[in-house]
Short mmCIF file of N, CA and C in Angstrom, two decimals:
data_model
loop_
_atom_site.label_atom_id
_atom_site.label_comp_id
_atom_site.label_asym_id
_atom_site.label_seq_id
_atom_site.Cartn_x
_atom_site.Cartn_y
_atom_site.Cartn_z
N MET A 256 18.45 0.31 -2.28
CA MET A 256 17.71 0.12 -1.04
C MET A 256 18.60 -0.65 -0.06
N ASN A 257 18.87 -0.02 1.06
CA ASN A 257 19.68 -0.65 2.09
C ASN A 257 18.78 -1.09 3.24
N ILE A 258 18.61 -2.38 3.38
CA ILE A 258 17.77 -2.91 4.45
C ILE A 258 18.66 -3.65 5.43
N SER A 259 18.73 -3.11 6.65
CA SER A 259 19.55 -3.77 7.66
C SER A 259 18.72 -4.23 8.86
N SER A 260 17.62 -3.53 9.13
CA SER A 260 16.78 -3.96 10.26
C SER A 260 15.35 -3.47 10.06
N PHE A 261 14.41 -4.31 10.49
CA PHE A 261 12.99 -4.00 10.41
C PHE A 261 12.46 -3.69 11.81
N TYR A 262 11.44 -2.83 11.84
CA TYR A 262 10.70 -2.57 13.07
C TYR A 262 9.24 -2.72 12.72
N ARG A 263 8.55 -3.66 13.38
CA ARG A 263 7.13 -3.89 13.07
C ARG A 263 6.26 -2.93 13.86
N VAL A 264 5.29 -2.36 13.17
CA VAL A 264 4.38 -1.38 13.76
C VAL A 264 2.95 -1.87 13.59
N GLN A 265 2.24 -1.96 14.70
CA GLN A 265 0.83 -2.34 14.67
C GLN A 265 -0.02 -1.08 14.70
N LEU A 266 -0.59 -0.73 13.55
CA LEU A 266 -1.43 0.45 13.44
C LEU A 266 -2.88 0.09 13.77
N ASN A 267 -3.56 1.01 14.44
CA ASN A 267 -4.98 0.85 14.74
C ASN A 267 -5.52 2.20 15.18
N LYS A 268 -6.76 2.25 15.60
CA LYS A 268 -7.38 3.53 15.96
C LYS A 268 -6.67 4.21 17.12
N ASN A 269 -5.90 3.46 17.90
CA ASN A 269 -5.17 4.03 19.04
C ASN A 269 -3.72 4.36 18.73
N PHE A 270 -3.22 3.90 17.58
CA PHE A 270 -1.86 4.22 17.15
C PHE A 270 -1.88 4.40 15.65
N LYS A 271 -1.95 5.66 15.23
CA LYS A 271 -2.16 6.02 13.83
C LYS A 271 -0.85 6.45 13.18
N PHE A 272 -0.92 6.75 11.88
CA PHE A 272 0.25 7.26 11.16
C PHE A 272 0.88 8.44 11.90
N GLN A 273 0.04 9.36 12.38
CA GLN A 273 0.57 10.55 13.05
C GLN A 273 1.32 10.20 14.33
N ASP A 274 0.91 9.13 15.01
CA ASP A 274 1.63 8.67 16.20
C ASP A 274 2.99 8.09 15.80
N LEU A 275 3.00 7.37 14.71
CA LEU A 275 4.24 6.79 14.21
C LEU A 275 5.22 7.89 13.79
N GLU A 276 4.70 8.96 13.20
CA GLU A 276 5.57 10.07 12.79
C GLU A 276 6.38 10.61 13.96
N LYS A 277 5.82 10.57 15.16
CA LYS A 277 6.48 11.11 16.35
C LYS A 277 7.73 10.33 16.75
N ILE A 278 7.84 9.08 16.29
CA ILE A 278 9.00 8.26 16.69
C ILE A 278 9.91 7.89 15.51
N ILE A 279 9.64 8.42 14.33
CA ILE A 279 10.45 8.06 13.15
C ILE A 279 11.92 8.40 13.36
N TYR A 280 12.21 9.61 13.82
CA TYR A 280 13.61 10.01 13.98
C TYR A 280 14.31 9.19 15.07
N TYR A 281 13.58 8.85 16.11
CA TYR A 281 14.12 7.97 17.15
C TYR A 281 14.48 6.60 16.58
N LEU A 282 13.55 6.02 15.82
CA LEU A 282 13.81 4.72 15.21
C LEU A 282 14.99 4.80 14.25
N ASN A 283 15.07 5.88 13.51
CA ASN A 283 16.18 6.07 12.59
C ASN A 283 17.51 6.15 13.35
N ASP A 284 17.52 6.87 14.46
CA ASP A 284 18.72 6.97 15.29
C ASP A 284 19.14 5.61 15.85
N LEU A 285 18.17 4.73 16.08
CA LEU A 285 18.48 3.38 16.57
C LEU A 285 19.08 2.49 15.48
N GLY A 286 18.99 2.95 14.23
CA GLY A 286 19.52 2.16 13.12
C GLY A 286 18.47 1.36 12.37
N ILE A 287 17.21 1.61 12.66
CA ILE A 287 16.13 0.92 11.94
C ILE A 287 16.13 1.43 10.50
N SER A 288 16.17 0.51 9.55
CA SER A 288 16.19 0.91 8.14
C SER A 288 14.82 0.78 7.49
N SER A 289 13.95 -0.05 8.07
CA SER A 289 12.67 -0.33 7.43
C SER A 289 11.57 -0.52 8.45
N LEU A 290 10.40 0.01 8.12
CA LEU A 290 9.22 -0.21 8.94
C LEU A 290 8.37 -1.29 8.28
N TYR A 291 7.92 -2.22 9.07
CA TYR A 291 7.02 -3.27 8.61
C TYR A 291 5.66 -2.97 9.24
N LEU A 292 4.74 -2.43 8.42
CA LEU A 292 3.44 -1.99 8.93
C LEU A 292 2.39 -3.09 8.85
N SER A 293 1.56 -3.13 9.87
CA SER A 293 0.39 -3.99 9.83
C SER A 293 -0.49 -3.54 8.67
N PRO A 294 -1.52 -4.32 8.31
CA PRO A 294 -2.37 -3.92 7.19
C PRO A 294 -2.90 -2.50 7.35
N ILE A 295 -2.93 -1.75 6.24
CA ILE A 295 -3.34 -0.35 6.28
C ILE A 295 -4.62 -0.09 5.47
N LEU A 296 -5.19 -1.13 4.89
CA LEU A 296 -6.41 -0.95 4.11
C LEU A 296 -7.62 -0.83 5.04
N LYS A 297 -8.69 -0.26 4.53
CA LYS A 297 -9.89 -0.05 5.35
C LYS A 297 -10.37 -1.38 5.90
N SER A 298 -10.53 -1.40 7.20
CA SER A 298 -10.91 -2.62 7.91
C SER A 298 -12.21 -2.40 8.66
N THR A 299 -12.69 -3.46 9.28
CA THR A 299 -13.89 -3.37 10.10
C THR A 299 -13.72 -2.24 11.11
N THR A 300 -14.74 -1.45 11.28
CA THR A 300 -14.70 -0.33 12.21
C THR A 300 -14.22 -0.79 13.58
N GLY A 301 -13.20 -0.09 14.09
CA GLY A 301 -12.66 -0.41 15.40
C GLY A 301 -11.64 -1.53 15.43
N SER A 302 -11.28 -2.07 14.28
CA SER A 302 -10.33 -3.18 14.23
C SER A 302 -9.02 -2.79 14.90
N MET A 303 -8.49 -3.68 15.70
CA MET A 303 -7.22 -3.43 16.37
C MET A 303 -6.03 -4.06 15.63
N HIS A 304 -6.31 -4.76 14.51
CA HIS A 304 -5.23 -5.46 13.81
C HIS A 304 -5.21 -5.23 12.31
N GLY A 305 -6.33 -4.93 11.69
CA GLY A 305 -6.37 -4.66 10.26
C GLY A 305 -6.46 -5.87 9.35
N TYR A 306 -6.54 -7.05 9.93
CA TYR A 306 -6.62 -8.25 9.11
C TYR A 306 -8.06 -8.60 8.73
N ASP A 307 -8.96 -7.66 8.92
CA ASP A 307 -10.36 -7.86 8.55
C ASP A 307 -10.77 -6.75 7.57
N VAL A 308 -10.09 -6.75 6.43
CA VAL A 308 -10.27 -5.72 5.41
C VAL A 308 -11.70 -5.72 4.89
N THR A 309 -12.25 -4.51 4.73
CA THR A 309 -13.60 -4.38 4.18
C THR A 309 -13.60 -3.64 2.85
N ASP A 310 -12.50 -2.95 2.54
CA ASP A 310 -12.41 -2.24 1.26
C ASP A 310 -10.94 -2.16 0.84
N TYR A 311 -10.61 -2.89 -0.22
CA TYR A 311 -9.23 -2.96 -0.70
C TYR A 311 -8.82 -1.73 -1.50
N SER A 312 -9.73 -0.79 -1.72
CA SER A 312 -9.42 0.40 -2.52
C SER A 312 -9.19 1.64 -1.67
N GLU A 313 -9.20 1.50 -0.34
CA GLU A 313 -9.09 2.68 0.52
C GLU A 313 -8.12 2.42 1.68
N ILE A 314 -7.27 3.42 1.95
CA ILE A 314 -6.43 3.35 3.14
C ILE A 314 -7.33 3.63 4.34
N ASN A 315 -7.16 2.88 5.38
CA ASN A 315 -8.04 2.95 6.55
C ASN A 315 -8.09 4.37 7.14
N PRO A 316 -9.27 5.00 7.10
CA PRO A 316 -9.38 6.35 7.66
C PRO A 316 -9.16 6.39 9.18
N GLU A 317 -9.37 5.27 9.86
CA GLU A 317 -9.17 5.24 11.31
C GLU A 317 -7.71 5.36 11.71
N ILE A 318 -6.78 5.09 10.77
CA ILE A 318 -5.35 5.22 11.09
C ILE A 318 -4.73 6.44 10.40
N GLY A 319 -5.54 7.22 9.72
CA GLY A 319 -5.04 8.45 9.10
C GLY A 319 -5.28 8.57 7.61
N GLY A 320 -5.81 7.51 7.00
CA GLY A 320 -6.16 7.56 5.59
C GLY A 320 -4.98 7.81 4.67
N GLU A 321 -5.30 8.13 3.43
CA GLU A 321 -4.28 8.34 2.41
C GLU A 321 -3.37 9.52 2.75
N ASP A 322 -3.95 10.59 3.30
CA ASP A 322 -3.14 11.75 3.67
C ASP A 322 -2.09 11.39 4.73
N GLY A 323 -2.48 10.60 5.70
CA GLY A 323 -1.55 10.17 6.73
C GLY A 323 -0.42 9.31 6.16
N LEU A 324 -0.76 8.43 5.24
CA LEU A 324 0.26 7.59 4.61
C LEU A 324 1.22 8.44 3.79
N LEU A 325 0.71 9.43 3.08
CA LEU A 325 1.59 10.30 2.28
C LEU A 325 2.52 11.12 3.16
N ARG A 326 2.03 11.62 4.29
CA ARG A 326 2.90 12.36 5.23
C ARG A 326 4.00 11.45 5.77
N LEU A 327 3.62 10.22 6.13
CA LEU A 327 4.60 9.26 6.63
C LEU A 327 5.65 8.97 5.57
N HIS A 328 5.21 8.79 4.36
CA HIS A 328 6.13 8.51 3.25
C HIS A 328 7.16 9.63 3.10
N LYS A 329 6.71 10.88 3.19
CA LYS A 329 7.63 12.02 3.07
C LYS A 329 8.67 12.02 4.19
N MET A 330 8.25 11.67 5.40
CA MET A 330 9.20 11.59 6.52
C MET A 330 10.21 10.47 6.29
N LEU A 331 9.72 9.35 5.79
CA LEU A 331 10.62 8.22 5.56
C LEU A 331 11.63 8.54 4.47
N GLU A 332 11.22 9.30 3.47
CA GLU A 332 12.16 9.72 2.42
C GLU A 332 13.29 10.54 3.01
N LYS A 333 12.98 11.42 3.95
CA LYS A 333 14.00 12.28 4.58
C LYS A 333 15.01 11.47 5.38
N THR A 334 14.58 10.34 5.92
CA THR A 334 15.46 9.53 6.74
C THR A 334 16.05 8.34 5.98
N ASN A 335 15.68 8.21 4.71
CA ASN A 335 16.10 7.07 3.87
C ASN A 335 15.63 5.74 4.43
N MET A 336 14.52 5.77 5.15
CA MET A 336 13.94 4.53 5.67
C MET A 336 12.98 3.96 4.64
N ASN A 337 12.82 2.65 4.67
CA ASN A 337 11.92 1.94 3.76
C ASN A 337 10.64 1.57 4.49
N ILE A 338 9.66 1.15 3.70
CA ILE A 338 8.40 0.74 4.27
C ILE A 338 7.96 -0.57 3.61
N MET A 339 7.47 -1.48 4.42
CA MET A 339 6.89 -2.71 3.93
C MET A 339 5.52 -2.84 4.59
N ILE A 340 4.51 -3.14 3.79
CA ILE A 340 3.14 -3.21 4.29
C ILE A 340 2.65 -4.65 4.25
N ASP A 341 2.08 -5.10 5.35
CA ASP A 341 1.51 -6.44 5.44
C ASP A 341 0.20 -6.45 4.65
N PHE A 342 0.18 -7.22 3.58
CA PHE A 342 -1.00 -7.30 2.74
C PHE A 342 -1.26 -8.76 2.41
N VAL A 343 -2.39 -9.26 2.85
CA VAL A 343 -2.79 -10.64 2.58
C VAL A 343 -4.19 -10.59 1.97
N PRO A 344 -4.31 -10.83 0.65
CA PRO A 344 -5.60 -10.66 -0.02
C PRO A 344 -6.76 -11.46 0.56
N ASN A 345 -6.49 -12.61 1.16
CA ASN A 345 -7.61 -13.40 1.67
C ASN A 345 -7.99 -13.05 3.11
N HIS A 346 -7.33 -12.08 3.71
CA HIS A 346 -7.74 -11.61 5.04
C HIS A 346 -8.76 -10.51 4.85
N MET A 347 -10.01 -10.83 5.13
CA MET A 347 -11.05 -9.82 4.95
C MET A 347 -12.11 -9.99 6.01
N GLY A 348 -12.76 -8.88 6.28
CA GLY A 348 -13.83 -8.89 7.26
C GLY A 348 -15.06 -9.57 6.71
N LEU A 349 -15.62 -10.47 7.45
CA LEU A 349 -16.84 -11.16 7.04
C LEU A 349 -18.02 -10.53 7.77
N ASN A 350 -18.37 -9.34 7.29
CA ASN A 350 -19.44 -8.60 7.93
C ASN A 350 -20.10 -7.65 6.93
N HIS A 351 -21.09 -6.91 7.38
CA HIS A 351 -21.86 -6.02 6.51
C HIS A 351 -21.04 -4.85 5.96
N GLU A 352 -19.87 -4.56 6.54
CA GLU A 352 -19.03 -3.46 6.05
C GLU A 352 -18.24 -3.83 4.80
N ASN A 353 -18.13 -5.10 4.49
CA ASN A 353 -17.33 -5.56 3.35
C ASN A 353 -18.15 -5.47 2.07
N VAL A 354 -17.84 -4.46 1.25
CA VAL A 354 -18.63 -4.23 0.04
C VAL A 354 -18.49 -5.36 -0.98
N TYR A 355 -17.34 -6.00 -1.00
CA TYR A 355 -17.12 -7.09 -1.94
C TYR A 355 -17.95 -8.32 -1.55
N LEU A 356 -17.95 -8.63 -0.29
CA LEU A 356 -18.73 -9.76 0.20
C LEU A 356 -20.22 -9.50 0.02
N GLN A 357 -20.66 -8.28 0.29
CA GLN A 357 -22.07 -7.94 0.11
C GLN A 357 -22.48 -8.08 -1.36
N ASP A 358 -21.54 -7.77 -2.27
CA ASP A 358 -21.81 -7.92 -3.70
C ASP A 358 -22.06 -9.39 -4.05
N VAL A 359 -21.24 -10.29 -3.49
CA VAL A 359 -21.42 -11.72 -3.74
C VAL A 359 -22.76 -12.19 -3.19
N PHE A 360 -23.11 -11.72 -1.99
CA PHE A 360 -24.40 -12.10 -1.41
C PHE A 360 -25.56 -11.61 -2.26
N LYS A 361 -25.42 -10.44 -2.82
CA LYS A 361 -26.50 -9.83 -3.58
C LYS A 361 -26.62 -10.40 -5.00
N PHE A 362 -25.46 -10.58 -5.68
CA PHE A 362 -25.48 -10.94 -7.09
C PHE A 362 -24.98 -12.34 -7.41
N GLY A 363 -24.40 -13.03 -6.45
CA GLY A 363 -23.90 -14.38 -6.69
C GLY A 363 -22.43 -14.37 -7.07
N LYS A 364 -21.83 -15.55 -7.05
CA LYS A 364 -20.38 -15.65 -7.23
C LYS A 364 -19.93 -15.46 -8.67
N ASN A 365 -20.78 -15.61 -9.65
CA ASN A 365 -20.35 -15.53 -11.04
C ASN A 365 -20.64 -14.19 -11.69
N GLN A 366 -20.98 -13.20 -10.92
CA GLN A 366 -21.29 -11.88 -11.47
C GLN A 366 -20.07 -10.96 -11.35
N ASN A 367 -20.08 -9.88 -12.09
CA ASN A 367 -19.03 -8.89 -11.96
C ASN A 367 -19.17 -8.18 -10.62
N ILE A 368 -18.05 -7.80 -10.06
CA ILE A 368 -18.07 -7.09 -8.78
C ILE A 368 -18.54 -5.67 -9.01
N ILE A 369 -19.49 -5.25 -8.21
CA ILE A 369 -20.02 -3.89 -8.27
C ILE A 369 -19.69 -3.23 -6.95
N ILE A 370 -19.04 -2.07 -7.02
CA ILE A 370 -18.71 -1.33 -5.81
C ILE A 370 -19.82 -0.34 -5.55
N PHE A 371 -20.38 -0.37 -4.36
CA PHE A 371 -21.49 0.51 -3.99
C PHE A 371 -20.98 1.88 -3.65
#
């Protein structure tokens, strides 16, 4: 793995994986070796930053979901670019969309987590 320069990308409903695909070759020509992506897990609907995760088991459908990530990965393989994803386990949405938080509210802190 050759890492010489990072380019940070803020993904959201207005700039998705497919939008990023349009500039991959340009970034590669500039000498960018690695993309540093904002959080890509399912976040609060309409989130502009992704730091309010509501489901740690799903790639955010608002930015292209798992299919979008796989397409991006294939493009990055062709250009020998790397990917780094911003993931902070304690950044989560504190709202009704967070299935894990709703589980704690429903069953208490000492129960097994149940995914609805």
